PDB file of C-alpha atoms in Angstrom:
ATOM      1  CA  MET A   1      -0.012  -0.006  -0.013  1.00 83.00           C
ATOM      2  CA  GLU A   2       1.119   3.515  -0.771  1.00 91.00           C
ATOM      3  CA  LEU A   3      -0.847   6.659   0.093  1.00 97.00           C
ATOM      4  CA  LYS A   4      -1.039   9.134  -2.811  1.00 98.00           C
ATOM      5  CA  GLN A   5      -4.628  10.203  -2.957  1.00 98.00           C
ATOM      6  CA  LEU A   6      -7.278  10.547  -0.193  1.00 98.00           C
ATOM      7  CA  LEU A   7     -10.941  11.268  -0.586  1.00 98.00           C
ATOM      8  CA  VAL A   8     -12.706  13.043   2.265  1.00 98.00           C
ATOM      9  CA  VAL A   9     -16.573  12.894   2.363  1.00 96.00           C
ATOM     10  CA  LEU A  10     -17.838  15.946   4.298  1.00 94.00           C
ATOM     11  CA  ASP A  11     -21.187  16.869   5.883  1.00 87.00           C
ATOM     12  CA  PRO A  12     -22.266  20.472   5.335  1.00 85.00           C
ATOM     13  CA  THR A  13     -24.808  20.154   8.089  1.00 81.00           C
ATOM     14  CA  HIS A  14     -21.963  19.780  10.589  1.00 76.00           C
ATOM     15  CA  GLU A  15     -19.979  22.977  10.023  1.00 69.00           C
ATOM     16  CA  ASP A  16     -18.493  23.158  13.484  1.00 72.00           C
ATOM     17  CA  LYS A  17     -16.381  19.970  13.416  1.00 82.00           C
ATOM     18  CA  GLN A  18     -15.240  17.508  10.735  1.00 90.00           C
ATOM     19  CA  PRO A  19     -13.252  14.658  12.453  1.00 93.00           C
ATOM     20  CA  SER A  20     -12.755  12.938   8.960  1.00 95.00           C
ATOM     21  CA  LEU A  21     -11.048  16.083   7.630  1.00 96.00           C
ATOM     22  CA  GLU A  22      -8.836  16.319  10.697  1.00 96.00           C
ATOM     23  CA  ARG A  23      -7.689  12.686  10.282  1.00 97.00           C
ATOM     24  CA  ALA A  24      -7.226  12.980   6.511  1.00 98.00           C
ATOM     25  CA  ALA A  25      -5.080  16.110   6.956  1.00 98.00           C
ATOM     26  CA  TRP A  26      -3.017  14.274   9.623  1.00 98.00           C
ATOM     27  CA  VAL A  27      -2.367  11.388   7.282  1.00 98.00           C
ATOM     28  CA  ALA A  28      -1.647  13.700   4.377  1.00 98.00           C
ATOM     29  CA  GLU A  29       0.923  15.695   6.333  1.00 98.00           C
ATOM     30  CA  ARG A  30       2.859  12.460   7.132  1.00 97.00           C
ATOM     31  CA  SER A  31       2.382  10.675   3.739  1.00 97.00           C
ATOM     32  CA  GLY A  32       2.565  13.511   1.279  1.00 97.00           C
ATOM     33  CA  ALA A  33      -0.818  12.292  -0.184  1.00 98.00           C
ATOM     34  CA  ALA A  34      -3.066  14.619  -2.138  1.00 98.00           C
ATOM     35  CA  LEU A  35      -6.585  15.410  -0.719  1.00 98.00           C
ATOM     36  CA  GLU A  36      -9.963  15.768  -2.348  1.00 98.00           C
ATOM     37  CA  LEU A  37     -12.792  17.247  -0.342  1.00 98.00           C
ATOM     38  CA  ILE A  38     -16.199  16.243  -1.551  1.00 97.00           C
ATOM     39  CA  VAL A  39     -19.783  17.104  -0.647  1.00 95.00           C
ATOM     40  CA  CYS A  40     -22.743  15.496  -2.219  1.00 92.00           C
ATOM     41  CA  GLU A  41     -26.018  17.476  -2.114  1.00 88.00           C
ATOM     42  CA  HIS A  42     -29.691  16.657  -2.889  1.00 81.00           C
ATOM     43  CA  ASN A  43     -32.841  18.457  -2.025  1.00 75.00           C
ATOM     44  CA  PRO A  44     -36.330  17.146  -3.052  1.00 68.00           C
ATOM     45  CA  ALA A  45     -37.596  20.705  -3.419  1.00 68.00           C
ATOM     46  CA  LEU A  46     -35.212  21.001  -6.380  1.00 72.00           C
ATOM     47  CA  GLU A  47     -36.478  17.908  -8.133  1.00 72.00           C
ATOM     48  CA  GLY A  48     -39.610  17.475 -10.308  1.00 63.00           C
ATOM     49  CA  GLY A  49     -40.357  21.164 -10.967  1.00 56.00           C
ATOM     50  CA  PHE A  50     -42.741  21.464  -8.098  1.00 56.00           C
ATOM     51  CA  PHE A  51     -41.473  24.862  -6.984  1.00 56.00           C
ATOM     52  CA  PHE A  52     -39.429  26.074  -9.917  1.00 59.00           C
ATOM     53  CA  ASP A  53     -39.576  25.620 -13.741  1.00 62.00           C
ATOM     54  CA  GLY A  54     -36.745  23.858 -15.498  1.00 69.00           C
ATOM     55  CA  PRO A  55     -34.202  26.660 -15.994  1.00 78.00           C
ATOM     56  CA  ALA A  56     -34.902  28.208 -12.527  1.00 79.00           C
ATOM     57  CA  GLN A  57     -34.543  24.859 -10.950  1.00 77.00           C
ATOM     58  CA  GLU A  58     -31.144  24.189 -12.556  1.00 80.00           C
ATOM     59  CA  LYS A  59     -29.985  27.624 -11.467  1.00 85.00           C
ATOM     60  CA  ALA A  60     -31.075  27.006  -7.925  1.00 84.00           C
ATOM     61  CA  ARG A  61     -29.073  23.729  -7.949  1.00 83.00           C
ATOM     62  CA  ASN A  62     -25.993  25.256  -9.410  1.00 86.00           C
ATOM     63  CA  SER A  63     -26.178  28.048  -6.819  1.00 89.00           C
ATOM     64  CA  LEU A  64     -26.423  25.523  -4.010  1.00 89.00           C
ATOM     65  CA  LEU A  65     -23.605  23.515  -5.249  1.00 90.00           C
ATOM     66  CA  ALA A  66     -21.391  26.681  -5.687  1.00 93.00           C
ATOM     67  CA  ASN A  67     -22.138  27.648  -2.190  1.00 93.00           C
ATOM     68  CA  ARG A  68     -21.049  24.190  -0.942  1.00 93.00           C
ATOM     69  CA  LYS A  69     -17.810  24.358  -3.010  1.00 95.00           C
ATOM     70  CA  LYS A  70     -17.071  27.766  -1.552  1.00 95.00           C
ATOM     71  CA  TRP A  71     -17.464  26.218   1.921  1.00 94.00           C
ATOM     72  CA  LEU A  72     -15.027  23.385   0.958  1.00 96.00           C
ATOM     73  CA  GLU A  73     -12.593  25.898  -0.364  1.00 96.00           C
ATOM     74  CA  LYS A  74     -12.623  27.789   2.962  1.00 95.00           C
ATOM     75  CA  LEU A  75     -11.796  24.406   4.718  1.00 96.00           C
ATOM     76  CA  ALA A  76      -9.008  23.793   2.250  1.00 97.00           C
ATOM     77  CA  GLU A  77      -7.304  27.204   2.811  1.00 97.00           C
ATOM     78  CA  PRO A  78      -5.389  26.307   5.966  1.00 97.00           C
ATOM     79  CA  LEU A  79      -4.338  22.980   4.491  1.00 97.00           C
ATOM     80  CA  LYS A  80      -2.963  24.553   1.346  1.00 97.00           C
ATOM     81  CA  GLU A  81      -1.043  26.963   3.494  1.00 97.00           C
ATOM     82  CA  LYS A  82       0.709  23.918   4.947  1.00 96.00           C
ATOM     83  CA  GLY A  83       1.691  22.839   1.518  1.00 97.00           C
ATOM     84  CA  LEU A  84      -0.838  20.155   1.024  1.00 98.00           C
ATOM     85  CA  THR A  85      -2.440  19.543  -2.360  1.00 98.00           C
ATOM     86  CA  VAL A  86      -6.250  19.928  -2.023  1.00 98.00           C
ATOM     87  CA  ASN A  87      -8.994  19.682  -4.625  1.00 98.00           C
ATOM     88  CA  CYS A  88     -12.645  20.493  -3.848  1.00 97.00           C
ATOM     89  CA  GLU A  89     -15.688  18.754  -5.482  1.00 96.00           C
ATOM     90  CA  SER A  90     -19.455  19.303  -5.029  1.00 95.00           C
ATOM     91  CA  ARG A  91     -21.982  17.119  -6.687  1.00 93.00           C
ATOM     92  CA  TRP A  92     -25.672  16.684  -7.043  1.00 91.00           C
ATOM     93  CA  GLY A  93     -27.315  13.354  -6.603  1.00 89.00           C
ATOM     94  CA  LYS A  94     -28.594  10.587  -4.235  1.00 88.00           C
ATOM     95  CA  PRO A  95     -28.212   8.339  -2.272  1.00 89.00           C
ATOM     96  CA  LEU A  96     -24.959   9.617  -0.841  1.00 91.00           C
ATOM     97  CA  SER A  97     -23.354   6.164  -0.762  1.00 91.00           C
ATOM     98  CA  LYS A  98     -23.935   5.689  -4.479  1.00 92.00           C
ATOM     99  CA  MET A  99     -22.490   9.195  -5.213  1.00 94.00           C
ATOM    100  CA  VAL A 100     -19.272   8.526  -3.080  1.00 95.00           C
ATOM    101  CA  ILE A 101     -18.783   5.136  -4.770  1.00 95.00           C
ATOM    102  CA  GLN A 102     -19.217   6.687  -8.127  1.00 95.00           C
ATOM    103  CA  ARG A 103     -16.408   9.221  -7.380  1.00 97.00           C
ATOM    104  CA  VAL A 104     -14.230   6.528  -5.812  1.00 96.00           C
ATOM    105  CA  LYS A 105     -14.325   4.667  -9.129  1.00 95.00           C
ATOM    106  CA  GLU A 106     -13.321   7.838 -11.028  1.00 96.00           C
ATOM    107  CA  LEU A 107     -10.620   8.997  -8.625  1.00 97.00           C
ATOM    108  CA  GLN A 108      -9.369   5.677  -7.316  1.00 95.00           C
ATOM    109  CA  PRO A 109      -8.249   7.067  -3.932  1.00 97.00           C
ATOM    110  CA  ASP A 110      -6.200   5.008  -1.637  1.00 97.00           C
ATOM    111  CA  ILE A 111      -8.551   5.717   1.343  1.00 97.00           C
ATOM    112  CA  VAL A 112     -12.015   7.223   1.747  1.00 97.00           C
ATOM    113  CA  PHE A 113     -12.520   9.256   5.007  1.00 97.00           C
ATOM    114  CA  ARG A 114     -15.959   9.733   6.510  1.00 94.00           C
ATOM    115  CA  ASP A 115     -17.290  10.742   9.924  1.00 90.00           C
ATOM    116  CA  ALA A 116     -18.570   7.780  11.927  1.00 82.00           C
ATOM    117  CA  THR A 117     -21.925   7.853  13.761  1.00 68.00           C
ATOM    118  CA  THR A 118     -23.683   5.123  15.616  1.00 53.00           C
ATOM    119  CA  HIS A 119     -27.237   4.137  14.591  1.00 51.00           C
ATOM    120  CA  SER A 120     -30.096   1.912  15.650  1.00 52.00           C
ATOM    121  CA  LEU A 121     -30.401  -1.737  14.736  1.00 51.00           C
ATOM    122  CA  LEU A 122     -33.483  -0.932  12.741  1.00 48.00           C
ATOM    123  CA  GLU A 123     -31.563   1.392  10.576  1.00 46.00           C
ATOM    124  CA  ARG A 124     -28.870  -1.186   9.906  1.00 45.00           C
ATOM    125  CA  LEU A 125     -31.483  -3.912   9.194  1.00 43.00           C
ATOM    126  CA  PHE A 126     -33.087  -1.969   6.395  1.00 42.00           C
ATOM    127  CA  LEU A 127     -29.665  -0.843   5.008  1.00 38.00           C
ATOM    128  CA  ASN A 128     -30.766   2.872   4.858  1.00 44.00           C
ATOM    129  CA  ASN A 129     -27.580   4.308   6.342  1.00 75.00           C
ATOM    130  CA  THR A 130     -24.600   5.631   4.409  1.00 81.00           C
ATOM    131  CA  SER A 131     -21.972   4.321   6.764  1.00 80.00           C
ATOM    132  CA  TRP A 132     -23.247   0.807   6.538  1.00 78.00           C
ATOM    133  CA  GLN A 133     -23.683   0.940   2.810  1.00 82.00           C
ATOM    134  CA  LEU A 134     -20.025   2.184   2.393  1.00 86.00           C
ATOM    135  CA  ILE A 135     -18.745  -0.546   4.706  1.00 82.00           C
ATOM    136  CA  ARG A 136     -20.426  -3.143   2.434  1.00 80.00           C
ATOM    137  CA  HIS A 137     -19.735  -1.624  -0.987  1.00 84.00           C
ATOM    138  CA  CYS A 138     -16.762   0.866  -0.944  1.00 89.00           C
ATOM    139  CA  PRO A 139     -14.169  -0.828  -3.169  1.00 90.00           C
ATOM    140  CA  VAL A 140     -11.239   0.967  -1.344  1.00 94.00           C
ATOM    141  CA  PRO A 141     -10.283   1.197   2.283  1.00 95.00           C
ATOM    142  CA  LEU A 142     -12.800   3.138   4.445  1.00 94.00           C
ATOM    143  CA  TRP A 143     -11.601   5.166   7.398  1.00 96.00           C
ATOM    144  CA  LEU A 144     -14.501   6.087   9.748  1.00 92.00           C
ATOM    145  CA  SER A 145     -13.577   8.775  12.142  1.00 93.00           C
ATOM    146  CA  ARG A 146     -15.086   9.285  15.539  1.00 89.00           C
ATOM    147  CA  ASP A 147     -15.662  12.687  17.252  1.00 86.00           C
ATOM    148  CA  SER A 148     -13.131  11.923  20.051  1.00 83.00           C
ATOM    149  CA  GLU A 149      -9.649  12.869  20.987  1.00 85.00           C
ATOM    150  CA  TRP A 150      -7.127  11.827  18.331  1.00 93.00           C
ATOM    151  CA  ARG A 151      -3.867  10.884  19.962  1.00 95.00           C
ATOM    152  CA  GLY A 152      -2.338   9.382  16.818  1.00 96.00           C
ATOM    153  CA  LYS A 153      -0.104   7.014  18.644  1.00 97.00           C
ATOM    154  CA  LYS A 154      -1.394   3.384  18.336  1.00 98.00           C
ATOM    155  CA  LEU A 155      -3.181   1.201  15.920  1.00 98.00           C
ATOM    156  CA  CYS A 156      -4.487  -2.428  16.123  1.00 97.00           C
ATOM    157  CA  ALA A 157      -5.082  -4.773  13.270  1.00 97.00           C
ATOM    158  CA  ALA A 158      -7.792  -7.322  14.093  1.00 94.00           C
ATOM    159  CA  VAL A 159      -6.803 -10.589  12.124  1.00 93.00           C
ATOM    160  CA  ASP A 160      -8.712 -13.889  11.842  1.00 88.00           C
ATOM    161  CA  PRO A 161      -6.426 -16.655  10.654  1.00 89.00           C
ATOM    162  CA  GLY A 162      -8.218 -19.668   9.339  1.00 70.00           C
ATOM    163  CA  HIS A 163     -11.451 -17.854   8.396  1.00 65.00           C
ATOM    164  CA  LEU A 164     -13.515 -20.132   6.242  1.00 53.00           C
ATOM    165  CA  ASN A 165     -13.940 -17.515   3.517  1.00 58.00           C
ATOM    166  CA  ASP A 166     -10.206 -16.724   3.462  1.00 55.00           C
ATOM    167  CA  THR A 167      -8.366 -20.037   4.077  1.00 59.00           C
ATOM    168  CA  LYS A 168      -5.098 -18.699   2.601  1.00 73.00           C
ATOM    169  CA  ASN A 169      -5.202 -15.691   4.998  1.00 85.00           C
ATOM    170  CA  GLU A 170      -4.677 -13.253   2.133  1.00 89.00           C
ATOM    171  CA  LEU A 171      -6.781 -10.640   3.853  1.00 90.00           C
ATOM    172  CA  ASP A 172      -4.889 -11.051   7.040  1.00 93.00           C
ATOM    173  CA  HIS A 173      -1.583 -10.720   5.350  1.00 94.00           C
ATOM    174  CA  HIS A 174      -2.872  -7.497   3.705  1.00 94.00           C
ATOM    175  CA  LEU A 175      -3.939  -6.162   7.069  1.00 95.00           C
ATOM    176  CA  ILE A 176      -0.445  -6.839   8.499  1.00 97.00           C
ATOM    177  CA  GLN A 177       1.333  -5.252   5.638  1.00 96.00           C
ATOM    178  CA  VAL A 178      -0.992  -2.178   5.844  1.00 97.00           C
ATOM    179  CA  ALA A 179      -0.300  -1.950   9.608  1.00 97.00           C
ATOM    180  CA  GLN A 180       3.462  -2.050   9.079  1.00 97.00           C
ATOM    181  CA  TYR A 181       3.232   0.514   6.391  1.00 97.00           C
ATOM    182  CA  PHE A 182       1.271   2.801   8.638  1.00 98.00           C
ATOM    183  CA  GLU A 183       3.773   2.281  11.422  1.00 97.00           C
ATOM    184  CA  GLN A 184       6.600   3.241   9.137  1.00 97.00           C
ATOM    185  CA  THR A 185       4.858   6.128   7.388  1.00 97.00           C
ATOM    186  CA  LEU A 186       2.527   7.490   9.986  1.00 97.00           C
ATOM    187  CA  LYS A 187       4.523   6.404  13.072  1.00 97.00           C
ATOM    188  CA  LEU A 188       1.566   4.539  14.610  1.00 98.00           C
ATOM    189  CA  GLU A 189       2.647   1.735  16.875  1.00 98.00           C
ATOM    190  CA  ALA A 190       1.212  -1.384  15.307  1.00 98.00           C
ATOM    191  CA  ASN A 191      -0.395  -4.142  17.471  1.00 98.00           C
ATOM    192  CA  TYR A 192      -2.152  -7.326  16.246  1.00 98.00           C
ATOM    193  CA  LEU A 193      -5.153  -8.940  17.857  1.00 96.00           C
ATOM    194  CA  HIS A 194      -7.003 -12.255  17.237  1.00 94.00           C
ATOM    195  CA  THR A 195     -10.033 -13.261  19.336  1.00 91.00           C
ATOM    196  CA  TYR A 196     -11.615 -16.615  19.549  1.00 86.00           C
ATOM    197  CA  ALA A 197     -14.717 -18.050  21.363  1.00 78.00           C
ATOM    198  CA  PRO A 198     -15.237 -21.760  22.125  1.00 68.00           C
ATOM    199  CA  PHE A 199     -18.628 -23.151  21.282  1.00 64.00           C
ATOM    200  CA  PRO A 200     -20.797 -22.872  24.414  1.00 59.00           C
ATOM    201  CA  LYS A 201     -21.291 -26.144  26.284  1.00 57.00           C
ATOM    202  CA  SER A 202     -24.861 -25.192  27.068  1.00 59.00           C
ATOM    203  CA  LEU A 203     -25.608 -25.605  23.338  1.00 57.00           C
ATOM    204  CA  ILE A 204     -24.235 -29.161  23.155  1.00 62.00           C
ATOM    205  CA  PHE A 205     -26.955 -31.903  23.678  1.00 60.00           C
ATOM    206  CA  ASP A 206     -25.054 -34.945  22.413  1.00 63.00           C
ATOM    207  CA  ALA A 207     -23.888 -36.928  25.355  1.00 64.00           C
ATOM    208  CA  THR A 208     -20.711 -38.088  23.499  1.00 63.00           C
ATOM    209  CA  LEU A 209     -19.681 -34.568  22.512  1.00 62.00           C
ATOM    210  CA  ALA A 210     -20.473 -33.269  26.015  1.00 63.00           C
ATOM    211  CA  ALA A 211     -18.225 -35.838  27.637  1.00 65.00           C
ATOM    212  CA  THR A 212     -15.239 -34.696  25.539  1.00 66.00           C
ATOM    213  CA  TYR A 213     -16.072 -30.924  25.564  1.00 62.00           C
ATOM    214  CA  ASP A 214     -13.053 -29.893  27.627  1.00 69.00           C
ATOM    215  CA  GLN A 215     -10.663 -31.797  25.331  1.00 72.00           C
ATOM    216  CA  GLN A 216     -12.377 -30.295  22.312  1.00 68.00           C
ATOM    217  CA  VAL A 217     -11.959 -26.747  23.783  1.00 66.00           C
ATOM    218  CA  SER A 218      -8.381 -27.427  24.622  1.00 76.00           C
ATOM    219  CA  ALA A 219      -7.602 -28.624  21.046  1.00 73.00           C
ATOM    220  CA  GLY A 220      -9.419 -25.611  19.497  1.00 72.00           C
ATOM    221  CA  ILE A 221      -7.400 -23.234  21.669  1.00 83.00           C
ATOM    222  CA  SER A 222      -4.187 -24.940  20.599  1.00 86.00           C
ATOM    223  CA  GLN A 223      -5.343 -24.694  16.920  1.00 86.00           C
ATOM    224  CA  HIS A 224      -5.946 -20.894  17.314  1.00 87.00           C
ATOM    225  CA  LYS A 225      -2.463 -20.391  18.867  1.00 90.00           C
ATOM    226  CA  GLN A 226      -0.877 -22.389  16.037  1.00 92.00           C
ATOM    227  CA  ARG A 227      -2.597 -20.502  13.203  1.00 92.00           C
ATOM    228  CA  PHE A 228      -1.898 -17.133  14.948  1.00 93.00           C
ATOM    229  CA  ALA A 229       1.885 -18.152  15.184  1.00 94.00           C
ATOM    230  CA  GLU A 230       2.032 -19.303  11.591  1.00 93.00           C
ATOM    231  CA  LEU A 231       0.415 -16.128  10.336  1.00 94.00           C
ATOM    232  CA  PHE A 232       3.344 -14.108  11.691  1.00 95.00           C
ATOM    233  CA  SER A 233       6.096 -16.586  10.807  1.00 93.00           C
ATOM    234  CA  ASN A 234       7.369 -14.471   8.078  1.00 94.00           C
ATOM    235  CA  TYR A 235       7.102 -11.001   9.822  1.00 95.00           C
ATOM    236  CA  ASN A 236       9.345  -9.350  12.395  1.00 94.00           C
ATOM    237  CA  VAL A 237       6.790  -8.595  15.028  1.00 96.00           C
ATOM    238  CA  ALA A 238       7.727  -8.426  18.688  1.00 96.00           C
ATOM    239  CA  ASP A 239       5.716 -10.885  20.896  1.00 95.00           C
ATOM    240  CA  GLU A 240       4.321  -7.973  23.027  1.00 97.00           C
ATOM    241  CA  ARG A 241       2.603  -6.604  19.975  1.00 97.00           C
ATOM    242  CA  LYS A 242       0.751  -9.832  19.212  1.00 97.00           C
ATOM    243  CA  HIS A 243      -2.391 -10.522  21.331  1.00 96.00           C
ATOM    244  CA  LEU A 244      -4.555 -13.708  21.396  1.00 94.00           C
ATOM    245  CA  ILE A 245      -7.651 -13.218  23.516  1.00 93.00           C
ATOM    246  CA  GLU A 246     -10.558 -15.454  24.320  1.00 89.00           C
ATOM    247  CA  GLY A 247     -13.902 -13.913  23.738  1.00 88.00           C
ATOM    248  CA  PHE A 248     -16.420 -12.864  21.121  1.00 85.00           C
ATOM    249  CA  ALA A 249     -15.017 -10.318  18.716  1.00 86.00           C
ATOM    250  CA  GLU A 250     -17.830  -7.787  19.172  1.00 86.00           C
ATOM    251  CA  ASN A 251     -17.024  -7.693  22.984  1.00 89.00           C
ATOM    252  CA  ALA A 252     -13.313  -8.507  23.205  1.00 92.00           C
ATOM    253  CA  ILE A 253     -12.122  -6.089  20.583  1.00 93.00           C
ATOM    254  CA  PRO A 254     -13.762  -2.968  22.024  1.00 93.00           C
ATOM    255  CA  GLU A 255     -12.501  -3.944  25.585  1.00 94.00           C
ATOM    256  CA  PHE A 256      -8.990  -4.262  24.155  1.00 96.00           C
ATOM    257  CA  VAL A 257      -9.281  -0.908  22.321  1.00 95.00           C
ATOM    258  CA  GLU A 258     -10.355   0.790  25.529  1.00 94.00           C
ATOM    259  CA  GLN A 259      -7.694  -0.929  27.738  1.00 96.00           C
ATOM    260  CA  GLU A 260      -4.784  -0.354  25.338  1.00 96.00           C
ATOM    261  CA  GLU A 261      -5.862   3.249  24.239  1.00 96.00           C
ATOM    262  CA  VAL A 262      -6.011   2.301  20.564  1.00 97.00           C
ATOM    263  CA  ASP A 263      -6.496   5.208  18.157  1.00 97.00           C
ATOM    264  CA  LEU A 264      -7.191   3.206  14.939  1.00 97.00           C
ATOM    265  CA  LEU A 265      -8.689  -0.243  14.598  1.00 96.00           C
ATOM    266  CA  VAL A 266      -7.991  -1.935  11.304  1.00 95.00           C
ATOM    267  CA  MET A 267     -10.380  -4.632  10.295  1.00 91.00           C
ATOM    268  CA  GLY A 268     -11.061  -6.731   7.212  1.00 87.00           C
ATOM    269  CA  ALA A 269     -14.409  -7.100   5.439  1.00 78.00           C
ATOM    270  CA  ILE A 270     -15.212 -10.344   3.561  1.00 66.00           C
ATOM    271  CA  ALA A 271     -18.224 -10.487   1.373  1.00 54.00           C
ATOM    272  CA  ARG A 272     -21.066 -12.709   2.454  1.00 50.00           C
ATOM    273  CA  GLY A 273     -24.653 -13.412   1.427  1.00 46.00           C
ATOM    274  CA  SER A 274     -26.854 -10.276   1.400  1.00 44.00           C
ATOM    275  CA  LEU A 275     -29.506 -11.779   3.659  1.00 37.00           C
ATOM    276  CA  GLU A 276     -27.008 -12.675   6.317  1.00 40.00           C
ATOM    277  CA  THR A 277     -25.405  -9.217   6.044  1.00 44.00           C
ATOM    278  CA  ALA A 278     -28.870  -7.517   6.343  1.00 35.00           C
ATOM    279  CA  LEU A 279     -29.988  -9.567   9.435  1.00 34.00           C
ATOM    280  CA  ILE A 280     -26.719  -9.890  11.406  1.00 37.00           C
ATOM    281  CA  GLY A 281     -24.228  -7.390   9.981  1.00 47.00           C
ATOM    282  CA  HIS A 282     -20.461  -7.760   9.535  1.00 57.00           C
ATOM    283  CA  THR A 283     -18.292  -8.043  12.725  1.00 64.00           C
ATOM    284  CA  ALA A 284     -16.773  -4.740  11.678  1.00 61.00           C
ATOM    285  CA  GLU A 285     -20.253  -3.084  11.773  1.00 64.00           C
ATOM    286  CA  ARG A 286     -20.996  -4.603  15.210  1.00 73.00           C
ATOM    287  CA  VAL A 287     -17.618  -3.517  16.640  1.00 77.00           C
ATOM    288  CA  LEU A 288     -18.130   0.032  15.224  1.00 72.00           C
ATOM    289  CA  GLU A 289     -21.075   0.301  17.626  1.00 75.00           C
ATOM    290  CA  GLU A 290     -18.870  -0.325  20.605  1.00 81.00           C
ATOM    291  CA  ALA A 291     -15.222   0.408  19.907  1.00 85.00           C
ATOM    292  CA  ASN A 292     -14.396   4.024  20.898  1.00 87.00           C
ATOM    293  CA  CYS A 293     -11.742   4.741  18.232  1.00 92.00           C
ATOM    294  CA  ASP A 294     -11.451   5.314  14.492  1.00 94.00           C
ATOM    295  CA  LEU A 295     -12.065   2.246  12.315  1.00 92.00           C
ATOM    296  CA  LEU A 296     -10.335   1.380   9.014  1.00 94.00           C
ATOM    297  CA  ILE A 297     -12.212  -1.148   6.900  1.00 91.00           C
ATOM    298  CA  MET A 298     -10.059  -3.042   4.458  1.00 90.00           C
ATOM    299  CA  ARG A 299     -11.314  -5.288   1.666  1.00 86.00           C
ATOM    300  CA  HIS A 300      -9.703  -8.422   0.403  1.00 79.00           C
ATOM    301  CA  PRO A 301      -6.937  -7.199  -1.974  1.00 75.00           C
ATOM    302  CA  ASN A 302      -8.521  -9.044  -4.870  1.00 73.00           C
ATOM    303  CA  GLN A 303     -11.837  -7.097  -4.255  1.00 63.00           C
ATOM    304  CA  ARG A 304     -10.469  -3.595  -4.629  1.00 53.00           C
ATOM    305  CA  PHE A 305     -12.331  -2.524  -7.735  1.00 44.00           C
ATOM    306  CA  ALA A 306     -14.629  -5.545  -8.341  1.00 41.00           C
TER     307      ALA A 306
END
């Protein structure tokens, strides 16, 4: 991975603070990457000719977009004074996720930055929130920024060796390589975490299986340890930076983030069936609800521009 171009999706309704812009500028200063600030606008009152005729409606849209671009350029001024390369783009259309992905395919940025907000289970279930749509469909890494203090000191890559949908661990190796690049380029201390949870004994109703439950759990733990060790066999990573923890990911990862004061959590997203995704949600989505830090979602390297 090499950072050359960053795309920052901004919300004009939150003019007081833009965490995603702060993070992107921080990354650009350390990597030399160029920035593009984009705002996508849409207002039903300027569709269908209900309040304006055709020419007046187009004029009103253009005026709104010009106003948004002027706002972006004002945000860009202090960044340009620091020597950063910044472009500003305002577009008309909906939904926002579709507009962002369209620009991603045109610009092919290395990372997309967007503010992170938590939302209800009902919103996630019906897939009507931009953040969840981008997690699922954005073809490049997605950095979701929280409105919290940014220390810029530590990252954690959550790996899952032996995942049924990634038996060669290609995604995990990609996460490790990205974490090492960030450590070298952005000076973020890289840590690596794998969580595992034994099958609950209360859900075993076969007498034979119940009798050997402890042995099975012990064998499973040994297998996780072996896979975790094998994953790092070709990397020079200190033991104190590698963490193997028992627990469900959606609980154990946020707890680790809080205890270790992690600033950036790096996670992989592996495509699954649309029904499963809609009803359950990716682990990354569930962790986003709980982990009080920024989240970087990485796709499988072969899925970048699928």
